[in-house]
Coordinates of C-alpha atoms in Angstrom, one line a residue:
X1 CA 50.8 57.9 55.2
X2 CA 49.0 58.1 58.6
X3 CA 50.9 60.8 60.9
X4 CA 50.5 58.7 64.0
X5 CA 52.9 57.5 66.5
X6 CA 53.8 56.3 70.1
X7 CA 55.2 58.9 72.2
X8 CA 58.7 57.3 72.1
X9 CA 58.6 57.2 68.5
X10 CA 59.5 59.7 65.5
X11 CA 56.9 61.1 63.4
X12 CA 57.5 61.6 59.7
X13 CA 55.7 64.3 57.9
X14 CA 55.7 63.6 54.3
X15 CA 55.5 66.6 51.9
X16 CA 51.7 65.7 51.1
X17 CA 50.9 66.3 55.0
X18 CA 52.9 69.7 54.3
X19 CA 50.9 70.6 51.6
X20 CA 47.4 69.7 53.2
X21 CA 48.7 71.7 56.3
X22 CA 49.3 74.7 54.1
X23 CA 45.9 74.3 52.3
X24 CA 44.0 74.1 55.5
X25 CA 42.2 77.7 56.3
X26 CA 42.4 78.3 59.9
X27 CA 39.7 81.5 60.4
X28 CA 40.1 83.5 63.2
X29 CA 38.0 82.1 66.1
X30 CA 37.9 79.1 64.9
X31 CA 37.7 76.0 67.4
X32 CA 38.6 72.5 67.3
X33 CA 36.6 69.7 67.9
X34 CA 36.6 65.9 67.7
X35 CA 33.9 64.1 65.9
X36 CA 32.9 60.5 67.3
X37 CA 32.2 57.6 65.2
X38 CA 28.5 58.3 66.3
X39 CA 28.8 61.7 65.0
X40 CA 28.9 63.6 68.1
X41 CA 31.1 66.5 68.3
X42 CA 33.4 67.0 71.2
X43 CA 35.0 70.4 71.9
X44 CA 38.7 70.2 72.7
X45 CA 39.9 72.5 75.8
X46 CA 41.4 76.0 74.7
X47 CA 44.9 74.9 75.8
X48 CA 44.8 71.8 73.7
X49 CA 43.7 73.7 70.6
X50 CA 46.2 76.1 70.9
X51 CA 48.8 73.6 70.9
X52 CA 47.2 71.7 68.0
X53 CA 47.0 75.0 65.9
X54 CA 50.5 76.1 66.7
X55 CA 51.2 72.6 65.2
X56 CA 49.7 72.8 62.2
X57 CA 50.8 76.5 61.6
X58 CA 54.5 75.2 62.3
X59 CA 54.0 72.1 59.8
X60 CA 52.6 74.4 57.3
X61 CA 55.4 76.8 57.7
X62 CA 58.6 74.9 57.3
X63 CA 57.2 71.3 57.4
X64 CA 59.2 70.8 61.2
X65 CA 58.0 70.6 64.5
X66 CA 59.4 69.5 67.9
X67 CA 57.3 68.8 70.7
X68 CA 58.7 67.9 74.3
X69 CA 57.5 68.4 77.8
X70 CA 58.9 71.0 80.0
X71 CA 59.9 70.0 83.5
X72 CA 58.1 71.2 86.3
X73 CA 60.8 72.5 88.0
X74 CA 63.3 75.0 86.1
X75 CA 66.7 76.3 86.8
X76 CA 67.0 79.9 86.8
X77 CA 69.2 79.8 83.6
X78 CA 66.4 78.1 81.8
X79 CA 63.5 80.3 83.3
X80 CA 65.4 83.4 82.1
X81 CA 65.9 81.8 78.6
X82 CA 61.9 81.1 78.7
X83 CA 61.0 84.8 79.6
X84 CA 63.8 86.3 77.3
X85 CA 65.8 88.2 80.1
X86 CA 68.8 87.6 81.6
X87 CA 69.5 85.6 84.6
X88 CA 70.5 88.7 86.6
X89 CA 67.2 90.2 85.7
X90 CA 65.5 87.0 86.6
X91 CA 67.1 87.0 90.1
X92 CA 66.2 90.6 90.6
X93 CA 62.4 89.9 89.8
X94 CA 62.5 87.2 92.4
X95 CA 63.9 88.9 95.0
X96 CA 61.4 91.8 94.3
X97 CA 58.5 89.2 94.7
X98 CA 58.0 89.6 91.0
X99 CA 58.1 86.1 90.3
X100 CA 57.7 82.8 92.7
X101 CA 60.8 80.8 93.4
X102 CA 62.2 78.3 95.8
X103 CA 65.6 76.8 96.7
X104 CA 66.9 73.6 96.5
X105 CA 70.3 73.5 98.6
X106 CA 71.7 77.1 97.6
X107 CA 70.3 76.8 94.0
X108 CA 66.9 79.1 93.1
X109 CA 64.5 77.1 91.0
X110 CA 61.0 78.2 89.9
X111 CA 58.1 75.9 88.9
X112 CA 57.1 75.8 85.1
X113 CA 53.5 77.0 85.7
X114 CA 54.8 80.3 87.4
X115 CA 57.4 81.0 84.5
X116 CA 54.6 80.7 81.9
X117 CA 52.3 82.7 84.0
X118 CA 54.9 85.6 84.4
X119 CA 55.7 85.1 80.3
X120 CA 52.0 85.2 79.7
X121 CA 51.5 88.4 81.9
X122 CA 54.5 90.0 80.2
X123 CA 53.1 89.5 76.8
X124 CA 49.5 90.9 77.9
X125 CA 51.6 94.0 79.2
X126 CA 53.5 94.3 76.1
X127 CA 50.4 94.1 73.7
X128 CA 48.7 96.6 75.7
X129 CA 51.8 99.0 75.8
X130 CA 51.5 98.4 72.2
X131 CA 48.0 99.1 71.8
X132 CA 48.3 102.6 73.7
X133 CA 51.2 103.5 71.5
X134 CA 49.2 102.8 68.1
X135 CA 46.0 105.1 69.8
X136 CA 48.5 107.6 70.7
X137 CA 49.7 107.9 67.1
X138 CA 46.4 107.7 65.4
X139 CA 45.4 110.6 67.9
X140 CA 48.4 112.6 67.2
X141 CA 49.0 111.6 63.6
X142 CA 49.4 115.4 62.6
X143 CA 52.2 116.1 64.7
X144 CA 54.4 113.1 63.0
X145 CA 53.5 114.3 59.6
X146 CA 56.1 115.7 57.3

């Protein structure tokens, strides 16, 4: 059963497709390419590869997937949810210039790209802090032994 559909249609994922997704190895550092009918390989852009690999992982995981498009302009509530912070924290960041915002009437709004940029920045900072902690633990392991 082909898993193709127009943008307005629903794609049904069969048990067979879920099994194929589970059986498909995705080695670290892999890239996705399209092979034309003539045999020419076309490498997909990195962001598109990431979406497709996450899609494959989601199908392999629980067989369910929802794909949607985030609007260009986000409310403070939606932006805070995406960033995993409270709305007051987001507004504090906006006042401090940590995230760009604009007003529509009396309401603060954020662009999708700015929210995603800040989310990626925060994720990189968390990963770096985690790595620093691991290095500290490794350097001082004798202090933490029982």
